[in-house]
Short mmCIF file of C-alpha atoms and ligand atoms in Angstrom, two decimals:
data_model
loop_
_atom_site.label_atom_id
_atom_site.label_comp_id
_atom_site.label_asym_id
_atom_site.label_seq_id
_atom_site.Cartn_x
_atom_site.Cartn_y
_atom_site.Cartn_z
CA MET A 115 6.67 -29.83 -49.93
CA GLN A 116 9.67 -30.51 -47.71
CA PHE A 117 9.05 -30.59 -43.97
CA THR A 118 11.27 -32.38 -41.46
CA VAL A 119 10.30 -33.44 -37.96
CA ALA A 120 13.32 -34.45 -35.83
CA ILE A 121 12.50 -36.56 -32.78
CA ASP A 122 15.37 -37.35 -30.40
CA GLY A 123 15.62 -38.76 -26.90
CA PRO A 124 17.05 -41.50 -24.69
CA ALA A 125 16.35 -45.24 -24.94
CA ALA A 126 12.73 -46.38 -24.88
CA ALA A 127 11.35 -42.87 -24.34
CA GLY A 128 8.52 -43.49 -26.80
CA LYS A 129 10.16 -41.88 -29.84
CA GLY A 130 9.17 -44.75 -32.13
CA THR A 131 5.51 -44.76 -31.12
CA ILE A 132 5.23 -40.98 -31.32
CA SER A 133 7.07 -40.85 -34.66
CA ARG A 134 4.87 -43.48 -36.28
CA ALA A 135 1.68 -41.78 -35.06
CA VAL A 136 2.87 -38.33 -36.18
CA ALA A 137 3.92 -39.68 -39.59
CA ALA A 138 0.53 -41.36 -40.06
CA HIS A 139 -1.32 -38.19 -38.96
CA PHE A 140 0.45 -35.87 -41.41
CA GLY A 141 1.07 -38.44 -44.17
CA PHE A 142 4.85 -38.09 -43.75
CA ALA A 143 7.44 -40.83 -44.30
CA HIS A 144 9.13 -42.18 -41.16
CA LEU A 145 12.72 -43.31 -40.62
CA ASP A 146 13.73 -45.05 -37.38
CA THR A 147 17.44 -44.17 -37.49
CA GLY A 148 18.17 -46.44 -34.49
CA LEU A 149 17.49 -49.34 -36.81
CA LEU A 150 20.49 -48.32 -38.95
CA TYR A 151 22.83 -48.55 -35.95
CA ARG A 152 21.17 -51.75 -34.75
CA ALA A 153 21.69 -53.31 -38.20
CA VAL A 154 25.37 -52.27 -38.26
CA GLY A 155 25.92 -53.72 -34.78
CA ALA A 156 24.10 -56.95 -35.62
CA LYS A 157 26.06 -57.52 -38.81
CA GLY A 158 29.32 -58.15 -36.96
CA GLY A 159 32.75 -57.84 -38.56
CA ASP A 160 34.12 -54.40 -39.34
CA PRO A 161 31.39 -51.88 -38.35
CA VAL A 162 32.66 -49.18 -40.71
CA ALA A 163 32.49 -51.56 -43.69
CA ALA A 164 29.05 -52.73 -42.50
CA ALA A 165 27.76 -49.14 -42.29
CA ARG A 166 29.08 -48.34 -45.78
CA ALA A 167 27.44 -51.43 -47.29
CA LEU A 168 24.15 -51.41 -45.34
CA ASN A 169 21.26 -52.80 -47.41
CA ASP A 170 17.54 -53.57 -47.11
CA ALA A 171 18.16 -57.16 -46.03
CA ASP A 172 20.30 -55.94 -43.10
CA LEU A 173 17.46 -53.65 -42.04
CA SER A 174 14.80 -56.36 -42.23
CA ARG A 175 16.45 -58.81 -39.81
CA ASP A 176 14.01 -59.92 -37.12
CA ASP A 177 16.53 -59.73 -34.26
CA LEU A 178 17.16 -55.98 -34.27
CA ARG A 179 14.86 -55.04 -31.38
CA THR A 180 16.55 -57.24 -28.73
CA LEU A 181 18.48 -55.82 -25.76
CA ALA A 182 21.69 -57.31 -27.17
CA ALA A 183 21.11 -55.55 -30.50
CA GLY A 184 20.56 -52.26 -28.63
CA GLN A 185 23.86 -52.65 -26.82
CA ALA A 186 25.70 -53.58 -30.00
CA ALA A 187 24.15 -50.53 -31.70
CA SER A 188 25.33 -48.12 -29.02
CA ARG A 189 28.87 -49.57 -29.22
CA VAL A 190 29.18 -49.05 -32.98
CA ALA A 191 27.42 -45.67 -32.70
CA VAL A 192 30.45 -44.14 -30.95
CA ILE A 193 32.61 -44.68 -34.07
CA PRO A 194 32.75 -41.42 -36.09
CA GLU A 195 33.27 -43.25 -39.44
CA VAL A 196 30.15 -45.36 -38.82
CA ARG A 197 28.10 -42.22 -38.16
CA ALA A 198 29.60 -40.46 -41.19
CA ALA A 199 28.67 -43.37 -43.46
CA LEU A 200 24.99 -43.00 -42.47
CA VAL A 201 24.64 -39.21 -42.75
CA GLU A 202 23.77 -38.83 -46.44
CA PHE A 203 21.07 -41.47 -46.40
CA GLN A 204 19.38 -39.83 -43.40
CA ARG A 205 19.64 -36.31 -44.84
CA SER A 206 18.18 -37.24 -48.18
CA PHE A 207 15.36 -39.11 -46.44
CA ALA A 208 14.68 -35.97 -44.37
CA ARG A 209 14.37 -33.71 -47.42
CA ARG A 210 12.19 -36.03 -49.51
CA GLU A 211 9.03 -34.54 -50.98
CA GLY A 212 5.92 -34.90 -48.83
CA GLY A 213 7.52 -34.53 -45.39
CA ALA A 214 9.54 -36.82 -43.15
CA VAL A 215 9.83 -37.79 -39.51
CA LEU A 216 13.20 -39.10 -38.30
CA ASP A 217 13.76 -40.39 -34.80
CA GLY A 218 17.11 -41.00 -33.13
CA ARG A 219 19.68 -39.31 -30.93
CA ASP A 220 21.30 -36.62 -33.11
CA ILE A 221 18.64 -35.73 -35.66
CA GLY A 222 17.98 -32.20 -34.39
CA THR A 223 21.62 -31.52 -33.50
CA VAL A 224 23.67 -33.05 -36.34
CA ILE A 225 21.66 -34.70 -39.10
CA CYS A 226 18.96 -32.05 -39.58
CA PRO A 227 19.88 -28.91 -37.63
CA GLY A 228 17.49 -27.00 -39.92
CA ALA A 229 14.50 -29.29 -39.24
CA GLU A 230 11.20 -27.38 -39.14
CA VAL A 231 10.25 -29.09 -35.86
CA LYS A 232 12.50 -30.65 -33.22
CA LEU A 233 11.14 -32.66 -30.32
CA PHE A 234 13.17 -34.13 -27.47
CA VAL A 235 11.18 -36.95 -25.87
CA THR A 236 12.14 -38.11 -22.38
CA ALA A 237 10.76 -40.04 -19.40
CA SER A 238 12.27 -41.24 -16.15
CA PRO A 239 14.64 -44.22 -16.52
CA GLU A 240 12.25 -46.42 -14.50
CA VAL A 241 9.26 -45.63 -16.70
CA ARG A 242 11.31 -46.15 -19.86
CA ALA A 243 12.64 -49.48 -18.58
CA ARG A 244 9.11 -50.61 -17.71
CA ARG A 245 7.92 -49.79 -21.25
CA ARG A 246 10.84 -51.63 -22.83
CA TRP A 247 10.32 -54.59 -20.47
CA LEU A 248 6.68 -54.83 -21.61
CA GLU A 249 8.02 -55.18 -25.17
CA VAL A 250 10.93 -57.56 -24.65
CA GLY A 251 10.09 -59.35 -21.35
CA GLY A 252 12.81 -61.00 -19.25
CA ASP A 253 14.25 -59.55 -16.06
CA GLU A 254 13.01 -55.98 -15.47
CA ALA A 255 16.07 -54.99 -13.38
CA LEU A 256 18.30 -56.11 -16.25
CA VAL A 257 16.28 -54.04 -18.72
CA LEU A 258 16.68 -50.96 -16.45
CA ALA A 259 20.44 -51.54 -16.19
CA GLU A 260 20.65 -51.85 -19.99
CA VAL A 261 18.71 -48.62 -20.55
CA ILE A 262 20.91 -46.71 -18.08
CA GLU A 263 24.15 -48.11 -19.53
CA ARG A 264 23.14 -47.24 -23.09
CA ASP A 265 22.01 -43.71 -22.15
CA LYS A 266 25.35 -43.10 -20.46
CA ARG A 267 27.30 -44.30 -23.50
CA ASP A 268 25.11 -42.27 -25.87
CA ALA A 269 25.34 -39.09 -23.78
CA GLU A 270 29.09 -39.28 -23.12
CA ARG A 271 30.39 -40.09 -26.58
CA ALA A 272 32.47 -37.43 -28.33
CA THR A 273 30.70 -37.55 -31.70
CA ALA A 274 27.02 -36.56 -31.88
CA PRO A 275 26.20 -37.18 -28.21
CA LEU A 276 22.61 -37.48 -27.06
CA ARG A 277 21.38 -34.01 -26.10
CA PRO A 278 18.45 -31.75 -26.96
CA ALA A 279 18.96 -29.16 -29.69
CA ALA A 280 18.80 -25.61 -28.31
CA ASP A 281 15.48 -25.04 -30.08
CA ALA A 282 13.90 -28.45 -29.36
CA VAL A 283 10.48 -28.73 -27.72
CA LEU A 284 10.88 -30.94 -24.62
CA LEU A 285 8.26 -33.63 -24.16
CA ASP A 286 8.45 -35.50 -20.85
CA THR A 287 6.23 -38.56 -21.18
CA THR A 288 6.79 -39.94 -17.66
CA GLU A 289 3.20 -39.21 -16.69
CA LEU A 290 1.62 -39.09 -20.14
CA SER A 291 -0.37 -41.78 -21.91
CA ILE A 292 0.66 -42.60 -25.48
CA ASP A 293 -2.36 -40.71 -26.80
CA ALA A 294 -1.55 -37.63 -24.72
CA ALA A 295 2.10 -37.66 -25.83
CA VAL A 296 1.10 -38.03 -29.49
CA HIS A 297 -1.42 -35.21 -29.09
CA LYS A 298 1.26 -32.87 -27.71
CA ALA A 299 3.65 -33.75 -30.52
CA ILE A 300 0.97 -33.07 -33.15
CA GLU A 301 0.15 -29.75 -31.48
CA ALA A 302 3.81 -28.65 -31.58
CA ILE A 303 4.03 -29.52 -35.28
CA GLU A 304 0.76 -27.78 -36.18
CA LYS A 305 1.92 -24.67 -34.35
CA ARG A 306 5.11 -24.62 -36.42
CA MET A 307 3.15 -25.18 -39.65
CA GLU A 308 0.91 -22.21 -38.82
CA GLN A 309 3.96 -20.03 -38.15
CA GLY A 310 5.33 -21.11 -41.54
CA ARG A 311 2.10 -19.98 -43.24
CA ALA A 312 1.91 -16.66 -41.37
O1 LIG B 578 14.54 -47.84 -29.34
P1 LIG B 578 15.64 -47.26 -28.50
O2 LIG B 578 15.40 -45.85 -28.14
O3 LIG B 578 15.96 -48.10 -27.29
O4 LIG B 578 16.98 -47.35 -29.36
P2 LIG B 578 17.24 -46.98 -30.88
O5 LIG B 578 16.64 -45.66 -31.21
O6 LIG B 578 16.87 -48.13 -31.74
O7 LIG B 578 18.85 -46.79 -30.91
C1 LIG B 578 19.73 -47.83 -30.59
C2 LIG B 578 21.11 -47.22 -30.37
O8 LIG B 578 21.57 -46.69 -31.61
C3 LIG B 578 21.16 -46.05 -29.41
O9 LIG B 578 21.36 -46.43 -28.05
C4 LIG B 578 22.33 -45.21 -29.94
O10 LIG B 578 23.56 -45.66 -29.44
C5 LIG B 578 22.31 -45.49 -31.43
N1 LIG B 578 21.72 -44.39 -32.20
C6 LIG B 578 22.50 -43.28 -32.47
O11 LIG B 578 23.64 -43.20 -32.00
N2 LIG B 578 22.04 -42.27 -33.24
C7 LIG B 578 20.80 -42.32 -33.74
N3 LIG B 578 20.37 -41.33 -34.52
C8 LIG B 578 19.96 -43.41 -33.45
C9 LIG B 578 20.45 -44.44 -32.66
#
């Protein structure tokens, strides 16, 4: 069975948490596509060459979740050749047998426009910054500035900008607990599965 769940949204909206929970619930594989861009940014040197040669060791570095790695990721993510080098890997992951959840910025719009389910997860910038700050610590105002700067770069770039697909289900998690957000995501997917069976 092939079944793709595309989960997009701005920085620290809860995509990762929701994706992991959804993947565990349905027994699907999960790909955090942000990690690919973080690994390219962290590698240094020519980003296009880094994207073309990305390997497991690059993806297992322990410094990929830092604010600096997020910034570096969003800078290399504007380069069309970097994005192009990562397309095939993401698409074949999405169509693997047994179902897949991919989270990122352009999964529903560019990578998997035919995904069975598309979710666009958002929350206010302040709530997102607070959640990221709880993960990384440091100065909360700086974390908020970083989130806002990255969202702006991601939304304004020419290639694969951050935006909801026309048929995405919007999930605003500003006032939702993790459990409530996961529950809503699972509901949206089950609804689509039922439609598929009807
Ligand atoms: O975890 P968080 O939402 O903060 O970021 P991420 O998903 O790890 O993505 C880091 C950066 O990679 C983003 O700010 C984007 O610039 C870029 N990215 C992208 O362009 N396309 C994707 N599918 C995923 C990430």
